[in-house]
Amino acid sequence: MAQDPQILLSFDDEGAAVVIVDGTETGDPQTMLELAPGLKDSANALLCAQALNHLAHEQTYAVIEDPSAFADWYKQRLASEDPNADWVEGTFQLSNYDAPDFAAIKAPEIDRDKLTFFAVNRQLGAVYVVKASLGDGSTLVPEYEPLIG
């Protein structure tokens, strides 16, 4: 049985997001999947989501790995905010947005050649559903759509 490749999320010398697969650096999602075809397996959905998210948006979004833990964090943070506080430029509060439908948030999954995962904008706290086609000939550009509560 072949050993799974080592996959690291990194940045190149110019600061662009790259994935390093068994020592080979690439910023191209298709090349990444060619180097590590096992990322298309449902057992590797989380790693695939993390790698595609990293290449698409670097550190803007975080993949929601554990929906229950995320819901707990979100609700605690929301409860700690003062919804009556005056708006201050550059300050972000979850109460500025509708709360997401927590029941809709699932761990990353691959169904056939479709990857679906949920991500949170690290600055705003807004939640997105993300879909990407992993099929041959796909552009592998994940589509981020706001998750409306």
Tab-separated table of C-alpha atoms in Angstrom:
chain	number	residue	atom	x	y	z
A	1	MET	CA	0.000	0.000	0.000
A	2	ALA	CA	1.393	3.403	-0.994
A	3	GLN	CA	2.012	5.917	1.734
A	4	ASP	CA	-0.098	9.074	1.644
A	5	PRO	CA	1.902	12.077	0.449
A	6	GLN	CA	2.978	14.725	2.912
A	7	ILE	CA	1.067	17.932	2.190
A	8	LEU	CA	2.067	21.287	3.625
A	9	LEU	CA	0.349	24.644	3.205
A	10	SER	CA	2.910	27.386	2.700
A	11	PHE	CA	3.880	30.546	0.831
A	12	ASP	CA	6.478	31.052	-1.880
A	13	ASP	CA	9.227	33.676	-1.826
A	14	GLU	CA	6.838	36.295	-3.251
A	15	GLY	CA	4.194	35.561	-0.604
A	16	ALA	CA	1.779	33.623	-2.845
A	17	ALA	CA	-0.031	30.624	-1.393
A	18	VAL	CA	1.430	27.261	-2.364
A	19	VAL	CA	0.953	23.638	-1.430
A	20	ILE	CA	3.981	21.409	-1.026
A	21	VAL	CA	3.320	17.773	-1.908
A	22	ASP	CA	6.176	15.424	-1.004
A	23	GLY	CA	8.626	18.277	-1.494
A	24	THR	CA	7.141	19.564	-4.770
A	25	GLU	CA	5.777	23.107	-4.500
A	26	THR	CA	2.761	24.214	-6.540
A	27	GLY	CA	0.268	27.047	-6.520
A	28	ASP	CA	-1.951	25.262	-9.051
A	29	PRO	CA	-4.839	23.195	-7.658
A	30	GLN	CA	-4.878	20.831	-10.645
A	31	THR	CA	-1.176	20.083	-10.252
A	32	MET	CA	-1.760	19.521	-6.542
A	33	LEU	CA	-4.381	16.869	-7.304
A	34	GLU	CA	-2.124	15.255	-9.890
A	35	LEU	CA	0.649	15.023	-7.285
A	36	ALA	CA	-1.778	13.818	-4.588
A	37	PRO	CA	-4.762	12.124	-6.279
A	38	GLY	CA	-5.772	10.665	-2.913
A	39	LEU	CA	-7.046	14.122	-1.939
A	40	LYS	CA	-10.146	13.298	-4.000
A	41	ASP	CA	-11.022	10.444	-1.614
A	42	SER	CA	-13.835	11.183	0.807
A	43	ALA	CA	-11.559	10.262	3.728
A	44	ASN	CA	-9.362	13.232	2.777
A	45	ALA	CA	-12.139	15.812	2.408
A	46	LEU	CA	-10.822	18.003	5.241
A	47	LEU	CA	-7.273	18.101	3.889
A	48	CYS	CA	-8.554	18.760	0.364
A	49	ALA	CA	-10.751	21.602	1.649
A	50	GLN	CA	-7.874	23.129	3.606
A	51	ALA	CA	-5.524	22.970	0.609
A	52	LEU	CA	-8.010	24.402	-1.922
A	53	ASN	CA	-9.098	27.105	0.530
A	54	HIS	CA	-5.440	28.030	1.118
A	55	LEU	CA	-4.703	28.294	-2.602
A	56	ALA	CA	-7.893	30.251	-3.327
A	57	HIS	CA	-7.876	32.734	-0.458
A	58	GLU	CA	-4.769	32.173	1.654
A	59	GLN	CA	-5.709	33.201	5.186
A	60	THR	CA	-8.964	35.072	4.535
A	61	TYR	CA	-11.170	32.073	5.355
A	62	ALA	CA	-10.824	29.216	7.815
A	63	VAL	CA	-12.343	25.836	7.008
A	64	ILE	CA	-14.907	24.844	9.626
A	65	GLU	CA	-13.602	21.468	10.738
A	66	ASP	CA	-15.950	20.774	13.654
A	67	PRO	CA	-19.426	22.270	13.154
A	68	SER	CA	-20.462	21.749	16.787
A	69	ALA	CA	-17.349	23.428	18.197
A	70	PHE	CA	-17.759	26.251	15.681
A	71	ALA	CA	-21.414	26.791	16.714
A	72	ASP	CA	-20.377	26.926	20.380
A	73	TRP	CA	-17.601	29.445	19.619
A	74	TYR	CA	-19.899	31.584	17.465
A	75	LYS	CA	-22.712	31.671	20.040
A	76	GLN	CA	-20.309	32.513	22.887
A	77	ARG	CA	-18.708	35.308	20.893
A	78	LEU	CA	-22.115	36.661	19.847
A	79	ALA	CA	-23.333	36.602	23.466
A	80	SER	CA	-20.261	38.578	24.553
A	81	GLU	CA	-21.008	41.440	22.144
A	82	ASP	CA	-23.029	44.503	22.999
A	83	PRO	CA	-25.592	44.738	20.187
A	84	ASN	CA	-26.381	48.319	21.251
A	85	ALA	CA	-22.786	49.509	20.990
A	86	ASP	CA	-22.131	52.329	18.562
A	87	TRP	CA	-20.650	51.283	15.240
A	88	VAL	CA	-16.916	51.911	15.074
A	89	GLU	CA	-15.085	51.769	11.755
A	90	GLY	CA	-12.724	48.810	11.600
A	91	THR	CA	-14.524	46.958	14.386
A	92	PHE	CA	-16.417	43.834	13.398
A	93	GLN	CA	-19.165	42.205	15.401
A	94	LEU	CA	-21.086	39.041	14.629
A	95	SER	CA	-24.244	40.912	15.573
A	96	ASN	CA	-23.762	42.963	12.386
A	97	TYR	CA	-24.862	39.872	10.450
A	98	ASP	CA	-27.635	37.321	10.614
A	99	ALA	CA	-26.532	34.230	12.497
A	100	PRO	CA	-25.924	31.277	10.204
A	101	ASP	CA	-28.117	28.205	10.108
A	102	PHE	CA	-25.941	26.030	12.333
A	103	ALA	CA	-27.860	22.881	11.370
A	104	ALA	CA	-26.749	23.407	7.750
A	105	ILE	CA	-23.034	23.513	8.616
A	106	LYS	CA	-21.357	20.152	8.050
A	107	ALA	CA	-17.787	18.886	8.100
A	108	PRO	CA	-16.069	18.888	4.687
A	109	GLU	CA	-17.272	16.120	2.408
A	110	ILE	CA	-16.616	14.769	-1.049
A	111	ASP	CA	-19.504	13.226	-2.949
A	112	ARG	CA	-18.353	11.791	-6.261
A	113	ASP	CA	-16.236	14.644	-7.644
A	114	LYS	CA	-17.868	17.465	-5.648
A	115	LEU	CA	-16.188	18.920	-2.578
A	116	THR	CA	-18.406	20.856	-0.199
A	117	PHE	CA	-17.215	22.587	2.930
A	118	PHE	CA	-18.061	25.542	5.133
A	119	ALA	CA	-15.684	28.380	5.906
A	120	VAL	CA	-15.698	31.424	8.134
A	121	ASN	CA	-14.228	34.765	7.162
A	122	ARG	CA	-11.533	35.239	9.785
A	123	GLN	CA	-12.097	38.983	10.101
A	124	LEU	CA	-15.851	39.332	9.731
A	125	GLY	CA	-17.076	36.055	11.201
A	126	ALA	CA	-19.445	35.576	8.254
A	127	VAL	CA	-20.011	31.956	7.212
A	128	TYR	CA	-19.826	30.668	3.638
A	129	VAL	CA	-20.716	27.408	1.927
A	130	VAL	CA	-17.961	26.461	-0.489
A	131	LYS	CA	-18.213	24.092	-3.447
A	132	ALA	CA	-15.566	22.873	-5.868
A	133	SER	CA	-15.574	20.323	-8.634
A	134	LEU	CA	-12.680	17.880	-8.425
A	135	GLY	CA	-13.424	16.221	-11.763
A	136	ASP	CA	-10.939	16.004	-14.585
A	137	GLY	CA	-10.803	19.208	-16.586
A	138	SER	CA	-12.258	21.269	-13.738
A	139	THR	CA	-10.789	24.653	-13.020
A	140	LEU	CA	-10.809	23.772	-9.307
A	141	VAL	CA	-11.791	27.277	-8.281
A	142	PRO	CA	-13.910	26.984	-5.136
A	143	GLU	CA	-17.106	29.039	-5.143
A	144	TYR	CA	-17.847	30.851	-1.861
A	145	GLU	CA	-21.486	31.755	-1.201
A	146	PRO	CA	-22.710	33.407	2.012
A	147	LEU	CA	-24.664	31.050	4.262
A	148	ILE	CA	-27.815	32.903	5.135
A	149	GLY	CA	-29.486	32.093	8.457
